[in-house]
Short mmCIF file of C-alpha atoms in Angstrom, two decimals:
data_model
loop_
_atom_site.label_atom_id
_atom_site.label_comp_id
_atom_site.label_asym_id
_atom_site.label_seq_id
_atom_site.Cartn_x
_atom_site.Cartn_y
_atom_site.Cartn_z
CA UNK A 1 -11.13 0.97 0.24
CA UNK A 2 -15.04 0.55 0.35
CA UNK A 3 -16.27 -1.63 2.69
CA UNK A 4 -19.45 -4.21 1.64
CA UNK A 5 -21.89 -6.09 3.38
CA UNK A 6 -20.60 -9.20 4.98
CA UNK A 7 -23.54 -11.19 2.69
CA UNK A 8 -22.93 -9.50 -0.15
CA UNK A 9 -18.47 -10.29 0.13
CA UNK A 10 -19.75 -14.43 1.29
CA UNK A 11 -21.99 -14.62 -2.09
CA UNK A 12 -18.81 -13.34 -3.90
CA UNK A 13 -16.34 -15.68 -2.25
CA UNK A 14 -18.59 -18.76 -3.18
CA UNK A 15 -18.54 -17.77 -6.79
CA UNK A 16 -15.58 -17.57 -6.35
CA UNK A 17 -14.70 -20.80 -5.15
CA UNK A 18 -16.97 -22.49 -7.62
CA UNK A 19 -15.74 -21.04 -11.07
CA UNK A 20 -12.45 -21.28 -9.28
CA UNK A 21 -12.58 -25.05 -9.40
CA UNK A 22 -14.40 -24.78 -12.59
CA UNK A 23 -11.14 -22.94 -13.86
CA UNK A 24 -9.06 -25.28 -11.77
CA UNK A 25 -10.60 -28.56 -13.91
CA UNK A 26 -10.15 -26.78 -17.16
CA UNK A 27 -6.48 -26.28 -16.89
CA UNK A 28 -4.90 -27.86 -13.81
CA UNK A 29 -1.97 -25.06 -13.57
CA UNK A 30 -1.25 -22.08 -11.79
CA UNK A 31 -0.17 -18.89 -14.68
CA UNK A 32 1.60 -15.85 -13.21
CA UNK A 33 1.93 -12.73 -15.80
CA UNK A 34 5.47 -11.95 -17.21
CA UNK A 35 7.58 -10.66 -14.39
CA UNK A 36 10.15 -9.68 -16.95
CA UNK A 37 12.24 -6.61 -16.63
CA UNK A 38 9.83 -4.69 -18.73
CA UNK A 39 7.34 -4.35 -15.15
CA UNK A 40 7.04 -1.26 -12.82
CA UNK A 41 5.18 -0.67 -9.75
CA UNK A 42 2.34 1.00 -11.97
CA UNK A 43 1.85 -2.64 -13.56
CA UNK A 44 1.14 -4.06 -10.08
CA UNK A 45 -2.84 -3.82 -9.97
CA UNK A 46 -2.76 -6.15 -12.70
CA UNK A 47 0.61 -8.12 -12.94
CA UNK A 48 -0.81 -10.82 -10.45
CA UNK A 49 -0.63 -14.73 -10.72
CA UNK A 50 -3.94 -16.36 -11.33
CA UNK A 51 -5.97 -19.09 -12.61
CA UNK A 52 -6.85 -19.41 -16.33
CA UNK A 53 -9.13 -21.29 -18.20
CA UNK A 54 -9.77 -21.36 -21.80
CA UNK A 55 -13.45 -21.92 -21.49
CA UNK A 56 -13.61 -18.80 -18.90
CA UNK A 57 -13.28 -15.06 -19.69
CA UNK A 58 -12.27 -14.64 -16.07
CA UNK A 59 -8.93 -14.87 -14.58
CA UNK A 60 -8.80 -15.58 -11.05
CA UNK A 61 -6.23 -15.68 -8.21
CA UNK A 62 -5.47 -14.17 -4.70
CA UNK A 63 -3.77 -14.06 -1.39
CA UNK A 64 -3.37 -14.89 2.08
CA UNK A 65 -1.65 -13.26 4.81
CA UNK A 66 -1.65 -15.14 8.32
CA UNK A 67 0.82 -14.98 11.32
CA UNK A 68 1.75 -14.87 15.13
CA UNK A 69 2.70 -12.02 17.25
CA UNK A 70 4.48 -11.26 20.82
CA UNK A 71 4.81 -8.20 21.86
CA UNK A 72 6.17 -6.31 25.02
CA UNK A 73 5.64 -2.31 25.29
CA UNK A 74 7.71 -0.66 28.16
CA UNK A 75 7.96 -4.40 29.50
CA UNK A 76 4.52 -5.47 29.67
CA UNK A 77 3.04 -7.78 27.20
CA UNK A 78 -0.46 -9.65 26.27
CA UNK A 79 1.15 -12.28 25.63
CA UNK A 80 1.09 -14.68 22.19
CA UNK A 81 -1.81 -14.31 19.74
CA UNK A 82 -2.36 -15.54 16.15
CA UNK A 83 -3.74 -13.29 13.58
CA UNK A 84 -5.84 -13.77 10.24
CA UNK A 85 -4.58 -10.79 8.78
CA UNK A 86 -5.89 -10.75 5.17
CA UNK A 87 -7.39 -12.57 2.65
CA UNK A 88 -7.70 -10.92 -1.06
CA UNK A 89 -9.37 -12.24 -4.08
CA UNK A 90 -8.31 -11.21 -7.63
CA UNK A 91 -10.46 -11.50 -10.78
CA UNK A 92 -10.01 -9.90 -14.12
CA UNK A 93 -11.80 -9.85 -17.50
CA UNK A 94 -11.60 -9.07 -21.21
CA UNK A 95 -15.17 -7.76 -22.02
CA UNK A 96 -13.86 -6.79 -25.33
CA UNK A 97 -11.21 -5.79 -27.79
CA UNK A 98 -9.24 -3.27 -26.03
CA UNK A 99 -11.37 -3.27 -22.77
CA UNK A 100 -10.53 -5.24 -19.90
CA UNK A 101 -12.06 -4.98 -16.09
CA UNK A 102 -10.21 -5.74 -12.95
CA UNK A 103 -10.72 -6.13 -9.51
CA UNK A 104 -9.30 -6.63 -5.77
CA UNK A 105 -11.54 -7.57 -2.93
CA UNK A 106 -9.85 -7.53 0.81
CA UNK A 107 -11.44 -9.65 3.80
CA UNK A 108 -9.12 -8.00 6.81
CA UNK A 109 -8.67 -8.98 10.29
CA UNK A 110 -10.25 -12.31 10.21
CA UNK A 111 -13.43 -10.59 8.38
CA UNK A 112 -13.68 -7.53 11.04
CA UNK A 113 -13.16 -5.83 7.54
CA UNK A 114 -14.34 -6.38 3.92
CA UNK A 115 -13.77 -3.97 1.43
CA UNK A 116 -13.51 -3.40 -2.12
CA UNK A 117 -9.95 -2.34 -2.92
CA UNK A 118 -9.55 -1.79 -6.83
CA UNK A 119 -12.22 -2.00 -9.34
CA UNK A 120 -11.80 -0.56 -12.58
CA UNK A 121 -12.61 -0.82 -16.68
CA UNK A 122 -9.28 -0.06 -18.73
CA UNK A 123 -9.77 1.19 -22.12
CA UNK A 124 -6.20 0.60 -24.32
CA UNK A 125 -5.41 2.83 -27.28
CA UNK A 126 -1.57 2.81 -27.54
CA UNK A 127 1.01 1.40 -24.72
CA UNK A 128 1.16 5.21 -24.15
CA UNK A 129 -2.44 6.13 -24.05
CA UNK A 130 -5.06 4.21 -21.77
CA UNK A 131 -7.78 4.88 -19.78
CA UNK A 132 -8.71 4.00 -16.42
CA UNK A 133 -11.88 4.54 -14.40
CA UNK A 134 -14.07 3.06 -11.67
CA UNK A 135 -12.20 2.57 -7.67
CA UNK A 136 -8.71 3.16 -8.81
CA UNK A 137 -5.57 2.98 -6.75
CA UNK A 138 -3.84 6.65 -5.85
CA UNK A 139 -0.08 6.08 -7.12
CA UNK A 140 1.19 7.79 -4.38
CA UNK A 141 4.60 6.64 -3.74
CA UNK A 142 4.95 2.85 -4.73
CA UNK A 143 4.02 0.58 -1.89
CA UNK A 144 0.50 1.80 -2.06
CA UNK A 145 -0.27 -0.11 -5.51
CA UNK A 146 2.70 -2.42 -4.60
CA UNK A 147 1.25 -4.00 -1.81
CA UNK A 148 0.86 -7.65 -1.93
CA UNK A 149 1.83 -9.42 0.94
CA UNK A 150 3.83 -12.45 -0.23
CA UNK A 151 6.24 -10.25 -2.17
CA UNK A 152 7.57 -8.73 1.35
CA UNK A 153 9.75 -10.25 4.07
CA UNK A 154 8.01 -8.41 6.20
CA UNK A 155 4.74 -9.03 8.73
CA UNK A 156 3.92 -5.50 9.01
CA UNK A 157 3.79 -3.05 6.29
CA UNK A 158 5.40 0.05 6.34
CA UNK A 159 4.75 2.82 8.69
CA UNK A 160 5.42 5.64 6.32
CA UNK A 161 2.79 4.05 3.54
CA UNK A 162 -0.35 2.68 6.39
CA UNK A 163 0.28 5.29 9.06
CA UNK A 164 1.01 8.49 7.00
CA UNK A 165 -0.13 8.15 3.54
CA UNK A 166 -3.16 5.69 4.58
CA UNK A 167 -2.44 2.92 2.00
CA UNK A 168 -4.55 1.30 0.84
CA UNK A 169 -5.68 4.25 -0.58
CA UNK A 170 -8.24 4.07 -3.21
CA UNK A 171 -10.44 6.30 -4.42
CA UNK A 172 -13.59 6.63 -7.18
CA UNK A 173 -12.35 8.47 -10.30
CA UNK A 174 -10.64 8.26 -13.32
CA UNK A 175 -7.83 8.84 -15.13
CA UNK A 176 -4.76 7.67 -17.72
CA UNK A 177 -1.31 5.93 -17.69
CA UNK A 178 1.06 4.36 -19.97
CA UNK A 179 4.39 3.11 -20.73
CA UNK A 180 6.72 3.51 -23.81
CA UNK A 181 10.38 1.52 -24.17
CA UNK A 182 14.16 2.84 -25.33
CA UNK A 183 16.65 0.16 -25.16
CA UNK A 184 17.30 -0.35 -21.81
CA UNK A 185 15.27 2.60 -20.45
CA UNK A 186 11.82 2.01 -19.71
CA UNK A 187 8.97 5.36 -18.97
CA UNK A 188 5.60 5.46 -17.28
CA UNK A 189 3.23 8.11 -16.35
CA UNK A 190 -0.16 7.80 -14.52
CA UNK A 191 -2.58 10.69 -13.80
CA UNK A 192 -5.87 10.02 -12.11
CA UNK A 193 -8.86 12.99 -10.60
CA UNK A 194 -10.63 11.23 -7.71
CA UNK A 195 -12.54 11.89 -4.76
CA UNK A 196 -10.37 13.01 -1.66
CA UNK A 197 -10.06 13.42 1.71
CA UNK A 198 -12.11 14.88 4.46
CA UNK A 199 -11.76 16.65 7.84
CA UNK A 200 -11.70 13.76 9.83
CA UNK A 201 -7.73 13.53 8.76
CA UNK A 202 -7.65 16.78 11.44
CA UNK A 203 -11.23 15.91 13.69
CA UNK A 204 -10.37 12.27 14.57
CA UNK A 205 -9.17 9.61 17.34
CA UNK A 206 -5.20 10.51 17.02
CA UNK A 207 -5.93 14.04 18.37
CA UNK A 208 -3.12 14.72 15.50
CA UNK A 209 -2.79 15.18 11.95
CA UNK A 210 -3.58 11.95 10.55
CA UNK A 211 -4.60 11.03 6.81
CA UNK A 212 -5.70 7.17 7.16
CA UNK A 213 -8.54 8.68 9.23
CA UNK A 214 -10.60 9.63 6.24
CA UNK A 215 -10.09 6.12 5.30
CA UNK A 216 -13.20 5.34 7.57
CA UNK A 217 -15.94 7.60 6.13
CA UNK A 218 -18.02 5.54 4.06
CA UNK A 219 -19.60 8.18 1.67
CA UNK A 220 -16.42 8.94 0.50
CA UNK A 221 -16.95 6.41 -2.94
CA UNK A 222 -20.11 8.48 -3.19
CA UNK A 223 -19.77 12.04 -2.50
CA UNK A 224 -16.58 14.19 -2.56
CA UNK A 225 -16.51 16.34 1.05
CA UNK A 226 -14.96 19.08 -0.48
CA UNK A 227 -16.66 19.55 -4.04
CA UNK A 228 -13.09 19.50 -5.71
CA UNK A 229 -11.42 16.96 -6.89
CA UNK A 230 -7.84 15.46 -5.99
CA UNK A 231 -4.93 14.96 -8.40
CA UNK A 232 -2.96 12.38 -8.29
CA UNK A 233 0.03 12.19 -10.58
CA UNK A 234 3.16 9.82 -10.97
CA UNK A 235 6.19 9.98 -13.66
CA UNK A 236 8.76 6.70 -13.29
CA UNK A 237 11.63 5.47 -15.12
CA UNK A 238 13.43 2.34 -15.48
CA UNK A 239 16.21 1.23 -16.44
CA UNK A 240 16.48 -2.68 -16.67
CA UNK A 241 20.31 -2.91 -15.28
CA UNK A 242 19.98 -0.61 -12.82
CA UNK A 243 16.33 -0.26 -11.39
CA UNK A 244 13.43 2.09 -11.11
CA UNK A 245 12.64 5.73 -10.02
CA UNK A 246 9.31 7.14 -9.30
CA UNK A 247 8.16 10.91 -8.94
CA UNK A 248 4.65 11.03 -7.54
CA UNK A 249 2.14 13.90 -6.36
CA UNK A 250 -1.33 14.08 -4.81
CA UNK A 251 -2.75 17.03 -3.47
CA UNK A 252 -6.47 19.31 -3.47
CA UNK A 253 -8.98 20.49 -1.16
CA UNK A 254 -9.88 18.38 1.69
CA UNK A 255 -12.64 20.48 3.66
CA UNK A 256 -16.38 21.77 2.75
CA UNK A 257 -15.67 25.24 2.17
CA UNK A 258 -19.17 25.62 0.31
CA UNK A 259 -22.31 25.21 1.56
CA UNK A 260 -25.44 25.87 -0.87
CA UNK A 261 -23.07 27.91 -3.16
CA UNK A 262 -21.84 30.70 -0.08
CA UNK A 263 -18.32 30.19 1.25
CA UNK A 264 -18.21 29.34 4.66
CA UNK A 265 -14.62 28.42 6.01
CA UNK A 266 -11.35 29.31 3.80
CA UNK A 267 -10.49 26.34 1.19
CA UNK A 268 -7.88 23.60 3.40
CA UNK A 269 -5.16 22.23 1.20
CA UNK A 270 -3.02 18.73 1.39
CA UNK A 271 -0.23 18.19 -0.37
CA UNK A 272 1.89 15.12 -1.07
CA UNK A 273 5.06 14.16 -2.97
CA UNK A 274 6.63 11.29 -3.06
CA UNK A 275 9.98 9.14 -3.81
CA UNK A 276 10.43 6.03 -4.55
CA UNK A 277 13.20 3.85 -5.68
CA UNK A 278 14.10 -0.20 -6.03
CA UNK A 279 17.23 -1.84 -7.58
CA UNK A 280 18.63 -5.44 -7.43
CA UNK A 281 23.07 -5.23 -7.28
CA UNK A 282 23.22 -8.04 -9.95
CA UNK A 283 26.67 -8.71 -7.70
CA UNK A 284 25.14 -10.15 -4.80
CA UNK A 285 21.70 -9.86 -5.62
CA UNK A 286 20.72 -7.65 -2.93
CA UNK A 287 17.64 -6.15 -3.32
CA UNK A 288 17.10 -2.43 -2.22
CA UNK A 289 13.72 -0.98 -1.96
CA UNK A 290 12.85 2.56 -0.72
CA UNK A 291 10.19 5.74 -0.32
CA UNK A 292 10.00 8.77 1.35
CA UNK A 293 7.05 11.69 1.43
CA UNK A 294 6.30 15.15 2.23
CA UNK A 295 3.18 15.67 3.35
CA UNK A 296 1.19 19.70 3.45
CA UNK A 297 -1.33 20.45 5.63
CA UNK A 298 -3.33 23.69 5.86
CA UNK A 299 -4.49 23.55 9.45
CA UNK A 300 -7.23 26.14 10.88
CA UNK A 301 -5.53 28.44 13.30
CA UNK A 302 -8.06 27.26 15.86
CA UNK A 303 -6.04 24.05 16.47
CA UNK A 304 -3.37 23.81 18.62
CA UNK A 305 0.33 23.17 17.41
CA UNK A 306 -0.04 19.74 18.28
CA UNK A 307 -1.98 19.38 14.99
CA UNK A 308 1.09 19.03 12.18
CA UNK A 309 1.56 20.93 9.09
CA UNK A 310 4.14 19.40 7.67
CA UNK A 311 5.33 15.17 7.97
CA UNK A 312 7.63 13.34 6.55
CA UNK A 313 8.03 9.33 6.46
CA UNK A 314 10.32 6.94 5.09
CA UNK A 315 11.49 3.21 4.61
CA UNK A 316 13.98 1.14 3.40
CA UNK A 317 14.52 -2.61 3.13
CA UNK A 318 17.41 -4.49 1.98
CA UNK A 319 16.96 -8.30 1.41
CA UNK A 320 19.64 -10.46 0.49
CA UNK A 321 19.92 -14.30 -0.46
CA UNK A 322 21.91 -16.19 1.61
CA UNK A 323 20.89 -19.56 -0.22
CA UNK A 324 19.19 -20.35 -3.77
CA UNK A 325 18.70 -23.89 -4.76
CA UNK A 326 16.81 -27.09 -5.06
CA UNK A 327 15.49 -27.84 -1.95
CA UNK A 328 12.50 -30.89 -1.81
CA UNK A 329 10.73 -30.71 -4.35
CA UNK A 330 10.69 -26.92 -4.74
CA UNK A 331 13.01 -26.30 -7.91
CA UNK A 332 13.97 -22.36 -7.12
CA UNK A 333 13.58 -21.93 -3.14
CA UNK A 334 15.31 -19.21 -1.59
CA UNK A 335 16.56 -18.54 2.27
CA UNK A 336 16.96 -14.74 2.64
CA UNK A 337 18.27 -12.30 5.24
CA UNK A 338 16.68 -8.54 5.45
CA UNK A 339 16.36 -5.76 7.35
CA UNK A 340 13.76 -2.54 7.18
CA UNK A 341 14.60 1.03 8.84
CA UNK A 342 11.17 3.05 9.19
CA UNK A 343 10.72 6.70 10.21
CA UNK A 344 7.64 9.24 10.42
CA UNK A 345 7.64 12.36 11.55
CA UNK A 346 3.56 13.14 11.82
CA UNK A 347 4.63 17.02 12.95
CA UNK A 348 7.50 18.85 11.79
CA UNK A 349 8.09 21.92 13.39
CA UNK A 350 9.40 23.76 16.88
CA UNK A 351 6.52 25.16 19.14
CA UNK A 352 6.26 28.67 18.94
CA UNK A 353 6.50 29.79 22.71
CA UNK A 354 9.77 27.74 23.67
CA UNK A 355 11.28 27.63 19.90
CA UNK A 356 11.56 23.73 20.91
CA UNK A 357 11.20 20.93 18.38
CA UNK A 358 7.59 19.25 17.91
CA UNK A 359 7.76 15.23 19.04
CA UNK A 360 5.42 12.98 17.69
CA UNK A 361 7.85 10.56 15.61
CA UNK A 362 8.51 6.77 15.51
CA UNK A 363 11.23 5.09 14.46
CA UNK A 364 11.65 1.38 13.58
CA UNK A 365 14.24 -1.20 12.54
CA UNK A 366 13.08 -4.57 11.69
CA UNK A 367 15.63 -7.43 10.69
CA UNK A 368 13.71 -10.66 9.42
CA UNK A 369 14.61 -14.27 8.09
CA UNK A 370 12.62 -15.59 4.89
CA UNK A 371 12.14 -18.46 3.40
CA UNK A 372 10.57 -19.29 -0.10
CA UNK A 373 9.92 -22.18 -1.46
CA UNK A 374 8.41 -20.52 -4.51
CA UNK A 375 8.30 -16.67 -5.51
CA UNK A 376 4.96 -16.64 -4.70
CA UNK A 377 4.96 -17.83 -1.26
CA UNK A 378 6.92 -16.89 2.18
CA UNK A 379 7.83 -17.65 5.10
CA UNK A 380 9.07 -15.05 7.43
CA UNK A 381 10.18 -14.59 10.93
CA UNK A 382 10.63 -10.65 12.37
CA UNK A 383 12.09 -9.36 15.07
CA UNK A 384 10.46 -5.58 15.38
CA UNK A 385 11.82 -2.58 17.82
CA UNK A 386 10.06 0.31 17.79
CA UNK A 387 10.89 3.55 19.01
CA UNK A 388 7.64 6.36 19.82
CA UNK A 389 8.54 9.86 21.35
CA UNK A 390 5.08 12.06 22.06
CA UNK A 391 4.51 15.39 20.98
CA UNK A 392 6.33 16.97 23.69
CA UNK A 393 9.50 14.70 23.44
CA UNK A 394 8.95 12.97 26.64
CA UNK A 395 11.70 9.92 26.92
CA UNK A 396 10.32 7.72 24.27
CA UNK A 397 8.16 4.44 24.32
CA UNK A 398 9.85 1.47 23.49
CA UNK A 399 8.24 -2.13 22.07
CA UNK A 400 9.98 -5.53 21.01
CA UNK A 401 7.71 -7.71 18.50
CA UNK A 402 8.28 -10.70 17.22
CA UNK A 403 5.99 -12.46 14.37
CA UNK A 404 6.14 -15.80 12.85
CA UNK A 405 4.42 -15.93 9.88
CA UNK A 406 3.31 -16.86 5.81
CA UNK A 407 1.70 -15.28 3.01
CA UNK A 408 1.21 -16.73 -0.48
CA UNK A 409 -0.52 -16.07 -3.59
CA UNK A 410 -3.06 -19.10 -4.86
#
């Protein structure tokens, strides 16, 4: 994300709000995109509900994200506190015939952060050949484009995608996707070059290997640190009955090897892949939704092992419906039942002198009760237990959270 001046992000929320209301008197209703079967993660930048108008060329919408937590960590706790965790503003445009422009701004942490999360001008020649450029999304895995709050049953997002693969992650670049259809079977493909990453995701707070750190340098919309870009790649396929499969890959230079032409370290590689997967058993209609990643380091042999080469992450949640009906006035609420397992591994490896295994892991589990009135808005209750063992495997650190909380599109 880039982060703007909190004038500059109030000016844009109070024009906002006004052609908002403008929209709003034009056409009192709220339109969501086709959420048809024909959708894949890659369409989530743009499938989002908003407000139309027919004498506006914008399209408007957002989201908001607030809850409560209580925690306890080795049986100490701060006690209850209530948290403004996001709010998000949509708006999209047709400038012309085949060009459209989109974009995502994020107020985080009850404005502690303001940033601009997706901004982009598409350019559409076929369904299998458009353009992209401007602050566009890395499709690394699926959550990170996938993101929304009020279409998870869960407070917290997942460790694997915020704590390993630093979702958000957006970058300045540009690039291509598109989708073509067989029967059942639907393909996608994006490739974007962007800027990258930086040696803070080695030189940073952690004192580990730790890629949302490079998240924080604010050049990085401006100037690529290394001089080379980074690829980012992603095949999927769908197949309406039985769900979707995605194949992703980001990787290039991430240090300043160059300096006025003349080499001055080696060049420092990362390298991601990715897996992700959802699918609905039409049965029960359980929902199963999953990722994993492989993350490549090249680390200078000046750091110590406690500095990983090589992570892995993963998550999976399984939500089920335990009742779908009428209830008030809300035609197709929904009381669900799910669960989340999360796992990271930040430094895979055994330390050379001892030929012991390298800590520095967390696991999670996180079962949670939903309610939704509408698709577009929940209610959720979690109940988190967390598991974190240090680099040296010392007996690990155990906390119990609990959140209360909402999010819903408007």
């Amino acid at each position: 994300m880039i982060r703007i001046s909190t004038s500059i992000l109030i000016k844009l929320i109070f024009s906002f709000l006004f052609i908002s209301s403008f929209a709003s008197h034009a056409q009192d209703s709220l339109k969501t995109k086709k959420n048809s079967a024909s959708q894949m993660n890659m369409d989530a930048a743009v499938n989002k509900p908003s407000l139309t108008s027919d004498k506006s060329p914008v399209t408007l919408g957002g989201y908001l994200e607030a809850n409560s937590i209580y925690s306890t960590e080795e049986g100490i706790s701060d006690g209850l506190s209530f948290q403004a965790r996001r709010l998000t503003l949509f708006m999209s445009a047709n400038i012309a015939k085949r060009i459209s422009f989109m974009t995502e701004l994020e107020i985080e942490d009850g404005g502690e952060e303001m940033a601009i999360e997706f901004a982009a001008i598409d350019v559409t020649l076929d369904p299998l050949l458009n353009f992209r450029g401007g602050i566009v999304m890395n499709p690394i895995g699926a959550f990170n484009q996938n993101h929304d709050g009020p279409k998870w049953e869960f407070v917290e997002r997942p460790d694997m995608a915020v704590n390993m693969l630093a979702a958000t992650l957006s970058n300045a670049g540009f690039g291509a996707y598109g989708k073509t259809y067989a029967g059942n079977w639907i393909f996608g493909y994006e490739a974007y070059v962007t800027n990258g990453f930086d040696n803070t995701i080695i030189s940073n707070e952690e004192d580990k290997t730790y890629l949302p750190s490079a998240k924080e340098n604010p050049e990085r919309f401006m100037e690529n640190h290394s001089g080379k870009a980074t690829f980012t790649g992603k095949v999927s396929i769908k197949n309406r009955n039985l769900g979707e499969l995605g194949i992703s890959y980001m990787g290039g230079t991430y240090n300043k090897f160059e300096d006025d032409g003349e080499e001055i370290e080696d060049k420092a590689r990362l390298d991601v892949f990715a897996l992700d997967f959802n699918t609905t058993i039409k049965a029960t209609n359980t929902t199963i939704i999953g990722e994993a990643a492989w993350s490549w380091i090249d680390i200078p042999s000046t750091y110590t092992q406690q500095y990983g080469e090589k992570q892995f992450g993963a998550f999976v949640d399984v939500v089920q419906p335990i009742y779908q009906n009428k209830v008030l006035e809300w035609e197709n609420a929904s009381l669900n039942f799910a669960a989340r397992f999360d796992y990271v591994d930040w430094n895979i490896g055994k330390f050379k002198e001892t030929n012991t295994n390298i800590g520095d892991e967390r696991i999670a589990v996180t079962p949670a009760i939903s309610f939704r009135p509408t698709p577009g808005t929940v209610f959720r209750i979690n109940y988190r237990y967390q598991w974190d063992t240090d680099v040296i495997n010392n007996p690990a650190e155990e906390a119990a959270t609990w959140y209360f909380g909402f999010s819903t599109y408007f």
